[in-house]
PDB file of C-alpha atoms in Angstrom:
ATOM      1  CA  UNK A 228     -64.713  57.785  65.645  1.00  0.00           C
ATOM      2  CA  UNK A 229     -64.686  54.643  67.827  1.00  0.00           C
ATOM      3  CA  UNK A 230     -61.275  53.530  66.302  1.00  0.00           C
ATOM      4  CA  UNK A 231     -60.058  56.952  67.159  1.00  0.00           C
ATOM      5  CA  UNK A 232     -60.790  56.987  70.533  1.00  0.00           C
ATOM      6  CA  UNK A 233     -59.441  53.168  70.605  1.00  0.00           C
ATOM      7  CA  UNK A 234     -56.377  53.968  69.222  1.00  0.00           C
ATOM      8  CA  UNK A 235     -55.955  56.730  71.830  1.00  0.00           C
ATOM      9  CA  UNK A 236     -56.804  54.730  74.750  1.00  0.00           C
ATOM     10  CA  UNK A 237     -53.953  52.121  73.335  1.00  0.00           C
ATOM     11  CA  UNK A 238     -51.069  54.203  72.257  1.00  0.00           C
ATOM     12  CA  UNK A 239     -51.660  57.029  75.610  1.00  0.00           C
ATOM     13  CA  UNK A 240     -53.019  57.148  78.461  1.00  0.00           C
ATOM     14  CA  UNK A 241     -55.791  59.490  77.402  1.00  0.00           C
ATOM     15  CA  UNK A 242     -58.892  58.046  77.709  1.00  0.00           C
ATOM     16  CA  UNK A 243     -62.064  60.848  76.548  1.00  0.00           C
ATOM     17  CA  UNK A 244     -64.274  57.916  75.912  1.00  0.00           C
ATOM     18  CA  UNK A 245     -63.746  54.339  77.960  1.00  0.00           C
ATOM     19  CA  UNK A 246     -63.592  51.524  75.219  1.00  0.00           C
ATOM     20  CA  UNK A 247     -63.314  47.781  77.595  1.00  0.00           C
ATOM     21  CA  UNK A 248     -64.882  45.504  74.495  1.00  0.00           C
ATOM     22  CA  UNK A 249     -62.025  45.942  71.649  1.00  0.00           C
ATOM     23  CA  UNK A 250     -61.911  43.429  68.471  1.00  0.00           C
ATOM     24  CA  UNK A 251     -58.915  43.187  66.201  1.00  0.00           C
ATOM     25  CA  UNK A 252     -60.477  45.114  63.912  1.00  0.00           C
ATOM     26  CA  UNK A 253     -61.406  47.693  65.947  1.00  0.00           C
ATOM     27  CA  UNK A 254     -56.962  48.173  66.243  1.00  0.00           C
ATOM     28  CA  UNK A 255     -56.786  47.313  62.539  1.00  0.00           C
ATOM     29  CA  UNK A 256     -59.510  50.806  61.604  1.00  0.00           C
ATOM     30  CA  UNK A 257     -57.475  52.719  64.224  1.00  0.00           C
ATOM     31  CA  UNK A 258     -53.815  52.753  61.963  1.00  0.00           C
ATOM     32  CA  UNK A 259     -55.488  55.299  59.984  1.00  0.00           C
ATOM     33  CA  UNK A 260     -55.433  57.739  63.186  1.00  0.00           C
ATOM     34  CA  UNK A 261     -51.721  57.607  64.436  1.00  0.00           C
ATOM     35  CA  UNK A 262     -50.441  60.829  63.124  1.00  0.00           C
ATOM     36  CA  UNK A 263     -54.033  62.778  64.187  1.00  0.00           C
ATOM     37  CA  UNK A 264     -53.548  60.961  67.744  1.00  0.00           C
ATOM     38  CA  UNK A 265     -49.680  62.488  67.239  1.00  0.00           C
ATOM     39  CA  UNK A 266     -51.597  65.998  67.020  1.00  0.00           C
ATOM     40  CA  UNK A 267     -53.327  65.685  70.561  1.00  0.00           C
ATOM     41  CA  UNK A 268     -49.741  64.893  72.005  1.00  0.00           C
ATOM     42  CA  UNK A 269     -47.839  67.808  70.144  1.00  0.00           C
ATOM     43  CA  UNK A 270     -50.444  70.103  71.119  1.00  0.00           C
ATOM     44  CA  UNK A 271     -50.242  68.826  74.814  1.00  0.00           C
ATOM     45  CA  UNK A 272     -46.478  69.209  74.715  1.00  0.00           C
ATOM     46  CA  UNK A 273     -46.102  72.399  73.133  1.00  0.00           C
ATOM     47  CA  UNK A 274     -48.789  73.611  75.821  1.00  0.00           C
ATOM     48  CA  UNK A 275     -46.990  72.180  78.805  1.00  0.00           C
ATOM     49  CA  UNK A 276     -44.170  74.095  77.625  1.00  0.00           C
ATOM     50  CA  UNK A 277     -45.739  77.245  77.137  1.00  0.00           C
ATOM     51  CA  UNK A 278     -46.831  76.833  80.312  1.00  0.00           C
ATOM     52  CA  UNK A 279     -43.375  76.140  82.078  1.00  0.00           C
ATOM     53  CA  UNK A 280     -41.537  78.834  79.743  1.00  0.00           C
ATOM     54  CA  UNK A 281     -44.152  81.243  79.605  1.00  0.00           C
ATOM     55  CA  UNK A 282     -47.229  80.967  81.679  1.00  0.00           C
ATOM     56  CA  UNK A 283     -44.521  79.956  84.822  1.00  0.00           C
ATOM     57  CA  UNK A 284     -42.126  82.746  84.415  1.00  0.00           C
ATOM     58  CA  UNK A 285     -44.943  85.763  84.387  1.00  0.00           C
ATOM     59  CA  UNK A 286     -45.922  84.746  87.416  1.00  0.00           C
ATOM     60  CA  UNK A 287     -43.060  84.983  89.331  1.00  0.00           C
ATOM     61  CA  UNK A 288     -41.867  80.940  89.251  1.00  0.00           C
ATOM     62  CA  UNK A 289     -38.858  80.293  87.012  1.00  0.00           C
ATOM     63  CA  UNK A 290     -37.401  77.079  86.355  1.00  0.00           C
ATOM     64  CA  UNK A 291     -33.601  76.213  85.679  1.00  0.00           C
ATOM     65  CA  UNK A 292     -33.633  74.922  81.933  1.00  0.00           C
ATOM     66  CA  UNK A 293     -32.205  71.860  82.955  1.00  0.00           C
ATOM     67  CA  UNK A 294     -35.193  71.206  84.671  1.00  0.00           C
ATOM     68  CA  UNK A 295     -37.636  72.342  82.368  1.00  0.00           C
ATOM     69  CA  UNK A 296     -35.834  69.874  79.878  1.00  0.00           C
ATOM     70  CA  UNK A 297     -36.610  67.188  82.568  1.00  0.00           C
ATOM     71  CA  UNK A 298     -39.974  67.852  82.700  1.00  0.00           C
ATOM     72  CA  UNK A 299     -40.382  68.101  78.749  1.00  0.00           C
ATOM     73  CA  UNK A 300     -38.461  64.735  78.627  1.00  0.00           C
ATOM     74  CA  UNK A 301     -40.600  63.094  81.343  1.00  0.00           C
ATOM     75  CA  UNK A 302     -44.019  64.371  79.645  1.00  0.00           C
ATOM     76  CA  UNK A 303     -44.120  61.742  76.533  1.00  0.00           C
ATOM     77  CA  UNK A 304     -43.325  59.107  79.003  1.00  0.00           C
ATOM     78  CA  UNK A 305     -46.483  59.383  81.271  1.00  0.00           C
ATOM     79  CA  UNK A 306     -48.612  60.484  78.621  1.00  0.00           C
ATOM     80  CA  UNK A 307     -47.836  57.208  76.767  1.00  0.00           C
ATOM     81  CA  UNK A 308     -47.333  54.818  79.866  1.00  0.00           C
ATOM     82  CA  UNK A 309     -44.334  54.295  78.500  1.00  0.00           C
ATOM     83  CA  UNK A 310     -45.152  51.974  75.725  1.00  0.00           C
ATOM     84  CA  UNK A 311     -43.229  52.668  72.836  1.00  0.00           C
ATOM     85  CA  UNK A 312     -39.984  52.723  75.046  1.00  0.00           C
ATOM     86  CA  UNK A 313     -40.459  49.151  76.254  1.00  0.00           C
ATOM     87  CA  UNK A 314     -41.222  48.289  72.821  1.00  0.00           C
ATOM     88  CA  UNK A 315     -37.092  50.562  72.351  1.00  0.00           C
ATOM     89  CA  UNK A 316     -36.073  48.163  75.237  1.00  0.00           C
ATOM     90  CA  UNK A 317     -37.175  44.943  74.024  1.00  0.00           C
ATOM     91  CA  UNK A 318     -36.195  45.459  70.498  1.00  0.00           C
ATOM     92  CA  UNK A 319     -32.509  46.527  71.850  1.00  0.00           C
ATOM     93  CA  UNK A 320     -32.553  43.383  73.631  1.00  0.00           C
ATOM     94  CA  UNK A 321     -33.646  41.666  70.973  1.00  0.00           C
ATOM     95  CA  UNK A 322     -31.257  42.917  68.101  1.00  0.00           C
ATOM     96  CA  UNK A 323     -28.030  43.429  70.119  1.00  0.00           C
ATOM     97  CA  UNK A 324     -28.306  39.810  71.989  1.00  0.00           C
ATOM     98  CA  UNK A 325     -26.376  38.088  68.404  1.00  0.00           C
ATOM     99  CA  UNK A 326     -28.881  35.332  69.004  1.00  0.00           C
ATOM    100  CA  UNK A 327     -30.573  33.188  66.181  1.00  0.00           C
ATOM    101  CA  UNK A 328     -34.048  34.910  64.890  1.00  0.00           C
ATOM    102  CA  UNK A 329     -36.061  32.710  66.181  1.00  0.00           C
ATOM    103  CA  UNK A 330     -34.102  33.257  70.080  1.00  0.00           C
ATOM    104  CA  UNK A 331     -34.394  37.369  69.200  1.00  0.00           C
ATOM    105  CA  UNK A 332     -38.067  36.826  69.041  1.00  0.00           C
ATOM    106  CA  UNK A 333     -38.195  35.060  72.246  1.00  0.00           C
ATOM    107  CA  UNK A 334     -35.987  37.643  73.598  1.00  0.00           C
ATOM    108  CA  UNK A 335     -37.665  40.276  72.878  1.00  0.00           C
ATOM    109  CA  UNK A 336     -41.577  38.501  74.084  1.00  0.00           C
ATOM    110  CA  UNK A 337     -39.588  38.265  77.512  1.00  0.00           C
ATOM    111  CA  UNK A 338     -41.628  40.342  79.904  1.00  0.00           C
ATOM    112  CA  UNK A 339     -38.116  40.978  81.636  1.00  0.00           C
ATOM    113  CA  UNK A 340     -35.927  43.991  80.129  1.00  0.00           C
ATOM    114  CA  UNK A 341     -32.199  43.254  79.742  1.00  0.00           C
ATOM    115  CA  UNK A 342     -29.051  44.986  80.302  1.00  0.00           C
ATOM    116  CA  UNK A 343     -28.794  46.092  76.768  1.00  0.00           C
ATOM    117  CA  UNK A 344     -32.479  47.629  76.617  1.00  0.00           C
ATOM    118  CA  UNK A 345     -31.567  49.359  79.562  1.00  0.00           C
ATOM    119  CA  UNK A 346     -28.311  50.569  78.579  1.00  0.00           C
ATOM    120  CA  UNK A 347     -29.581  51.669  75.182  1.00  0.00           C
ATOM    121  CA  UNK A 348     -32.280  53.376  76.548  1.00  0.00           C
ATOM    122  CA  UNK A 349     -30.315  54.969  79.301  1.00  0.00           C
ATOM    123  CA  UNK A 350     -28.029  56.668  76.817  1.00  0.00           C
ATOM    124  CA  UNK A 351     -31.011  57.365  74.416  1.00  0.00           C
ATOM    125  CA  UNK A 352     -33.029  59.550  77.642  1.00  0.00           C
ATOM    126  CA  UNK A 353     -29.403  61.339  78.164  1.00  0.00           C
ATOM    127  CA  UNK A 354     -29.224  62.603  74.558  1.00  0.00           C
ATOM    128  CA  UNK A 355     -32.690  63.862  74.202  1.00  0.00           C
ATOM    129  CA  UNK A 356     -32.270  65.482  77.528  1.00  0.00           C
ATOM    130  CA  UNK A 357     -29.232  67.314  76.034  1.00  0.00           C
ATOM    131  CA  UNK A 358     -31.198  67.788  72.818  1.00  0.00           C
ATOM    132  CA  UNK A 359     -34.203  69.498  74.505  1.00  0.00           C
ATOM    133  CA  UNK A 360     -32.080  71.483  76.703  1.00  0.00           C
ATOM    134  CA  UNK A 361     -30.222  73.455  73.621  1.00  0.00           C
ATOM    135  CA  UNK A 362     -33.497  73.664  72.145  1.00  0.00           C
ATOM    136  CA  UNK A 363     -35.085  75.770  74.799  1.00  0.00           C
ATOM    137  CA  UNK A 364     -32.801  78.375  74.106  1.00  0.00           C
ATOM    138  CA  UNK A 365     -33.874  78.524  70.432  1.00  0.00           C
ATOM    139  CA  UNK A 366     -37.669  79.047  68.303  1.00  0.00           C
ATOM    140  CA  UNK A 367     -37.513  75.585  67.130  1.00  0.00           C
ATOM    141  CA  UNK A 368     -38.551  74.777  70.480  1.00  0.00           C
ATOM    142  CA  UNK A 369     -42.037  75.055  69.893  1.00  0.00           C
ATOM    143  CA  UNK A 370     -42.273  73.385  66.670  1.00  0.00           C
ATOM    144  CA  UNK A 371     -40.122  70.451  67.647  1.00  0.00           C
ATOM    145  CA  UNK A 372     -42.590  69.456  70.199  1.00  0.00           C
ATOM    146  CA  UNK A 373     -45.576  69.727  68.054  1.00  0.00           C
ATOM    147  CA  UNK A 374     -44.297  67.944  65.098  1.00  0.00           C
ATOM    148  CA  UNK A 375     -42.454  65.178  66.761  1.00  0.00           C
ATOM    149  CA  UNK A 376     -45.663  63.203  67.847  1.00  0.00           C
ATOM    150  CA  UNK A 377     -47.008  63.873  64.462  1.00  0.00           C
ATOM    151  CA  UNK A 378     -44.405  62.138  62.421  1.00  0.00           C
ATOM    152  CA  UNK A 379     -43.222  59.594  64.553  1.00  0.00           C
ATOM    153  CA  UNK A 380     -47.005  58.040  64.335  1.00  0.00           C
ATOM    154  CA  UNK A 381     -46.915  58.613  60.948  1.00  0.00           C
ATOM    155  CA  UNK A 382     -43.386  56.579  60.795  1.00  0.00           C
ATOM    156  CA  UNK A 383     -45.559  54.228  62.567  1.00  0.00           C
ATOM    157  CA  UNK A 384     -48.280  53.997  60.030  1.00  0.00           C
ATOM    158  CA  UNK A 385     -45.334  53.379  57.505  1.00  0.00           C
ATOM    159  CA  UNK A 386     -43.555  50.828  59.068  1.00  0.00           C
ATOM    160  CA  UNK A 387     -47.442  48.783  59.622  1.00  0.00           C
ATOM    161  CA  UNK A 388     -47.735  49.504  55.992  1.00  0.00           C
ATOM    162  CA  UNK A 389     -44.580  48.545  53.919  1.00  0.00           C
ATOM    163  CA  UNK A 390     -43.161  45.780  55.853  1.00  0.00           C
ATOM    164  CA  UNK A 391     -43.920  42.062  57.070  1.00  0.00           C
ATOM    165  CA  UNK A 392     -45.075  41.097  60.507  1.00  0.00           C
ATOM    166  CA  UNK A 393     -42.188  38.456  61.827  1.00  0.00           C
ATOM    167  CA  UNK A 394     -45.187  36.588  64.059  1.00  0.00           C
ATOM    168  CA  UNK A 395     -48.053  34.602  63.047  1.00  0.00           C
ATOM    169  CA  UNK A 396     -49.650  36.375  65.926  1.00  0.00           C
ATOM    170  CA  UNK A 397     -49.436  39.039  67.994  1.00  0.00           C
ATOM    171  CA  UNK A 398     -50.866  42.492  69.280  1.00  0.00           C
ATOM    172  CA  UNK A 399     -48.916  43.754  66.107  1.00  0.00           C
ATOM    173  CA  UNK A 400     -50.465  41.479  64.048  1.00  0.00           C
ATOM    174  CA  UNK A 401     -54.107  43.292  64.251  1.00  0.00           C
ATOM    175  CA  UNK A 402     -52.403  46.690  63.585  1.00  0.00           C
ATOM    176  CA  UNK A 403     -50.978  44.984  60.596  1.00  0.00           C
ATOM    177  CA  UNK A 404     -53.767  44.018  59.274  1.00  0.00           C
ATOM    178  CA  UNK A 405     -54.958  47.672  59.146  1.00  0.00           C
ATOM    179  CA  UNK A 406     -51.913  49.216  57.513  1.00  0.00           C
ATOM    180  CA  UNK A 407     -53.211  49.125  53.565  1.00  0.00           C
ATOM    181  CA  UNK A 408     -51.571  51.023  51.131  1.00  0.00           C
ATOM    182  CA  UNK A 409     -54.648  53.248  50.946  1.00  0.00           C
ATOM    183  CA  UNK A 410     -54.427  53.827  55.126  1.00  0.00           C
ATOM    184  CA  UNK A 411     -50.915  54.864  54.276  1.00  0.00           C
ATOM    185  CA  UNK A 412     -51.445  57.603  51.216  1.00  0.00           C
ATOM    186  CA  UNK A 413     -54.128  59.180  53.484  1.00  0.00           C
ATOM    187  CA  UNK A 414     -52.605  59.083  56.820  1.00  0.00           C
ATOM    188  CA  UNK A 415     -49.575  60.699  54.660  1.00  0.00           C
ATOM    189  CA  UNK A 416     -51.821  63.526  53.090  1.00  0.00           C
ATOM    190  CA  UNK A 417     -53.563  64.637  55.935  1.00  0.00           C
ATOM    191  CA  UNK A 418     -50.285  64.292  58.128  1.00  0.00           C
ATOM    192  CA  UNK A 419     -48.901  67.243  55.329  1.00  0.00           C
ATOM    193  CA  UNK A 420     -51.751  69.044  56.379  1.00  0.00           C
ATOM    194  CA  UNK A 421     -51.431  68.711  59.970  1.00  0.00           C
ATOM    195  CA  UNK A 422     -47.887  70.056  59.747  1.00  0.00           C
ATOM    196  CA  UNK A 423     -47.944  72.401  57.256  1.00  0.00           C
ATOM    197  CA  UNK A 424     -51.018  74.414  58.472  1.00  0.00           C
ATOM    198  CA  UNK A 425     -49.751  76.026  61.712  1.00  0.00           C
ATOM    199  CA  UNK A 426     -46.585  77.709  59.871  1.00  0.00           C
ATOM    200  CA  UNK A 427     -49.372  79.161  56.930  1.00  0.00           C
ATOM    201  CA  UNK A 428     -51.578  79.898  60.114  1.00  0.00           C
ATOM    202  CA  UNK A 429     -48.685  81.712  62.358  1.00  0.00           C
ATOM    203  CA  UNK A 430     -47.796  83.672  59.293  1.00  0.00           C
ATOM    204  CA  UNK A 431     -51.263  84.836  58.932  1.00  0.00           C
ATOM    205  CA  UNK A 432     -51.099  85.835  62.727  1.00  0.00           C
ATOM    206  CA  UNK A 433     -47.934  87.459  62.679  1.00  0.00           C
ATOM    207  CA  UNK A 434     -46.573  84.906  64.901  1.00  0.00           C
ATOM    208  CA  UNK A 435     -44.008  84.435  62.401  1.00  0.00           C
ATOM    209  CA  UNK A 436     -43.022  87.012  59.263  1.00  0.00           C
ATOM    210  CA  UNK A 437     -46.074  87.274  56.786  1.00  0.00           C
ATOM    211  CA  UNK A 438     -43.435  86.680  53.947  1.00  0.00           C
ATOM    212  CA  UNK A 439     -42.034  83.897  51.863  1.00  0.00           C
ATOM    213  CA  UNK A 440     -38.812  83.927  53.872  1.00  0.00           C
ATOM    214  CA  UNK A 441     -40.923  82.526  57.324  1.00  0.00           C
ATOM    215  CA  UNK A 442     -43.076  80.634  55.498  1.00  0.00           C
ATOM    216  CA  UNK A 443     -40.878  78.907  53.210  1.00  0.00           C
ATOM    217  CA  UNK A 444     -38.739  78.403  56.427  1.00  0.00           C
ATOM    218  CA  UNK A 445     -41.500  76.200  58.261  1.00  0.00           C
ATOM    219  CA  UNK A 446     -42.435  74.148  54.801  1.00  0.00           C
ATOM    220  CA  UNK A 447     -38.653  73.147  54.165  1.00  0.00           C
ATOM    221  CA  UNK A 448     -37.962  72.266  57.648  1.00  0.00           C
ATOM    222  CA  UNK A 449     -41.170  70.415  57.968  1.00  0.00           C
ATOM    223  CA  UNK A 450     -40.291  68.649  54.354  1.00  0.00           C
ATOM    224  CA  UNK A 451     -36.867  68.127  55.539  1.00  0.00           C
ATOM    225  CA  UNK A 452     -37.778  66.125  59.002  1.00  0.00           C
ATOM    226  CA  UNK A 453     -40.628  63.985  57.261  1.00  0.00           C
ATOM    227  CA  UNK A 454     -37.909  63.104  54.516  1.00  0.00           C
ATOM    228  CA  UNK A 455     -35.483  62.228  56.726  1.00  0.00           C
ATOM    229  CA  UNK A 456     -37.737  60.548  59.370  1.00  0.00           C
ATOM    230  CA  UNK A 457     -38.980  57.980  56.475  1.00  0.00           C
ATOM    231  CA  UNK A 458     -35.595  57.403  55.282  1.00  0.00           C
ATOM    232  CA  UNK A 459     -34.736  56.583  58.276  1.00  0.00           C
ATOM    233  CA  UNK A 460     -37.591  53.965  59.501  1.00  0.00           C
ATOM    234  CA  UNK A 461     -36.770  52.774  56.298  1.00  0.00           C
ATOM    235  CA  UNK A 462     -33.502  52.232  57.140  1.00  0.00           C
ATOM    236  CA  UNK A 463     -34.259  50.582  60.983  1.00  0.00           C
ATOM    237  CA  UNK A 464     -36.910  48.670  59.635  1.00  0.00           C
ATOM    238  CA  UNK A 465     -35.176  47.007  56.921  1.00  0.00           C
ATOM    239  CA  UNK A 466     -32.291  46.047  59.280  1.00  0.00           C
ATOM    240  CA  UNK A 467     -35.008  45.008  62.089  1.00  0.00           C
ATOM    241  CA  UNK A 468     -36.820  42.650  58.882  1.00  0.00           C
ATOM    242  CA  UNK A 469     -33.244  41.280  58.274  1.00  0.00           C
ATOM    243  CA  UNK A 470     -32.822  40.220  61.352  1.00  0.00           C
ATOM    244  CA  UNK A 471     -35.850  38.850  62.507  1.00  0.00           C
ATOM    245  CA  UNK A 472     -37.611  38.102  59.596  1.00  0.00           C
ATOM    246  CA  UNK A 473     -40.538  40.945  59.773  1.00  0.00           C
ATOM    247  CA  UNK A 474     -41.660  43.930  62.193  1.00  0.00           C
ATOM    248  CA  UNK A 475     -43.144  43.024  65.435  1.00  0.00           C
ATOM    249  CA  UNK A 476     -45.028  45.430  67.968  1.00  0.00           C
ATOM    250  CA  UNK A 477     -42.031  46.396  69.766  1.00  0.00           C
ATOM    251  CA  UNK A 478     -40.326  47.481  66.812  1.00  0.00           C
ATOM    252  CA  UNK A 479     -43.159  49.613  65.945  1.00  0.00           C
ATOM    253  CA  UNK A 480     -42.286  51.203  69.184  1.00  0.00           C
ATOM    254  CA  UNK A 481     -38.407  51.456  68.822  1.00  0.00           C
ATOM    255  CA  UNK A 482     -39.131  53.157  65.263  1.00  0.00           C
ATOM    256  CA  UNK A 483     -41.568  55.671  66.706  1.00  0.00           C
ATOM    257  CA  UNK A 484     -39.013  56.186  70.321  1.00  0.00           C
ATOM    258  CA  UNK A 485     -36.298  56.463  67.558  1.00  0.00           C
ATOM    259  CA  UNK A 486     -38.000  58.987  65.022  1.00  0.00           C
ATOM    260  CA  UNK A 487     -38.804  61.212  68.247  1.00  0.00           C
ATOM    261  CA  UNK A 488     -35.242  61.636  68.562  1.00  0.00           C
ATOM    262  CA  UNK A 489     -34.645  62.504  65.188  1.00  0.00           C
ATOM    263  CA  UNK A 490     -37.189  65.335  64.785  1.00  0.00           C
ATOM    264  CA  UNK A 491     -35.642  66.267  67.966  1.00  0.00           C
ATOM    265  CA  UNK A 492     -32.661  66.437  66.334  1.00  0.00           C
ATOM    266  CA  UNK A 493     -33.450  67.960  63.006  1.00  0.00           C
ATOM    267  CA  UNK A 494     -34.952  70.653  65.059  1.00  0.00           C
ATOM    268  CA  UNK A 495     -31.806  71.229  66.658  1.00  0.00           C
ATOM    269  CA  UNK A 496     -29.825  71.189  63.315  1.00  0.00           C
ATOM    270  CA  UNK A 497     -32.020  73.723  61.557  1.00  0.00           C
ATOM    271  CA  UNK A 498     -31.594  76.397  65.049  1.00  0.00           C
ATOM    272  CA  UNK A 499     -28.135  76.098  64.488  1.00  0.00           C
ATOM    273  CA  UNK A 500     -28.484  76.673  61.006  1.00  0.00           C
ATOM    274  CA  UNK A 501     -30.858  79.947  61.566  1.00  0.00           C
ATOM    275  CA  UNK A 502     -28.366  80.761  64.017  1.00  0.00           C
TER     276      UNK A 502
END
């Protein structure tokens, strides 16, 4: 479990057990755990929301949504130290600047964050705001919040897995060298699993109807959001190889910032959908 807890302490700010002496392997064995260190933030999230929506409310202290969407927008960012968005910034810097590869690179090593990584992420905050605040009002809420950790990691895992490193070296580099095609299958399997499970668990509860209508409901939404999440780090990827000749470490983060949206988004689809 030592790669577990390393790749916890890395990609959040959760740290159950201290690790100070890491190795590049030690980042390499940790690949494997994205998506099940995506389950301790979706469980977190849909928690804290319980807590504001629920928990909050009972007791006499209600929030305005717009607020509560604040909060739930705010959340992924402390939990993470923000890492994956300067890894948004950067690469938004990097791409957008029209520069030669070899200046994008440089670009996007720069310590400094530019007006287009701000800008871009600026707008990006604004629309997940909006996002989360229409999904408070719907039951997708809930299972937007758990699953969007989940499969951005394992968007992660994919990207590590299927395409080039643009740098010799690089923090990136050790993670690369842990994202085998066997890392990938299993992180994918047990990722199924991890999503899949609470719908056939709810229905058992009677959280949501014990019939093939609710739980055919969760598995095609779930399907739908990891389909459309690969095809598009696919996509991003691809373009990001293109351009700069391979992935980088801040492009891991852009796809994972990027793929939080979507499920975001998907969420929101399927709620208007049901609606």
């Amino acid at each position: 479990m030592r790669a577990f807890f390393i790749g916890l302490q890395f990609l959040t700010r959760i740290s159950i057990v201290e690790q100070k002496d890491w190795c590049e392997k030690d980042f390499a064995d940790s690949v494997r755990y994205f998506p099940l260190i995506g389950l301790v933030l979706g469980i977190i999230y849909a928690a804290f929301a319980a807590l504001l929506l629920s928990f909050l409310p009972q007791n006499g202290i209600l929030l305005p949504h717009h607020v509560v969407a604040a909060i739930l927008l705010i959340l992924p960012i402390l939990l993470t130290g923000g890492l994956h968005c300067d890894g948004f910034m950067d690469t938004m810097d990097g791409l957008f600047s029209g520069r030669s590869r070899e200046r994008m690179l440089e670009i996007m090593k720069d310590s400094r964050v530019g007006a287009n990584g701000v800008f871009a992420f600026v707008l990006l905050m604004i629309f997940d705001w909006s996002i989360l605040l229409d999904l408070l009002q719907s039951a997708w809420l809930f299972p937007a919040l758990f699953a969007m950790p989940i499969v951005s990691r394992l968007m992660m895992v994919v990207a590590i897995s299927s395409f080039p490193y643009a740098r010799p070296v690089g923090m990136g580099k050790a993670f690369k060298d842990g994202g085998t095609k066997s890392v990938l299958y299993g992180a994918f399997f047990y990722t199924l699993i991890l999503v899949f499970f609470p719908g056939v668990a709810a229905c058992f509860f009677g959280i949501i109807p014990l019939d093939a209508a609710g739980l055919s409901s969760w598995v095609l939404s779930m399907t739908a959001v990891i389909f459309a999440a690969l095809l598009f780090t696919i996509f991003f990827a691809s373009y990001a190889t293109r351009h700069l000749g391979g992935l980088t470490g801040d492009v891991y983060g852009a796809i994972t910032t990027l793929t939080e949206t979507l499920v975001l988004l998907s969420f929101l689809v399927f709620s208007s959908v049901s609606c």
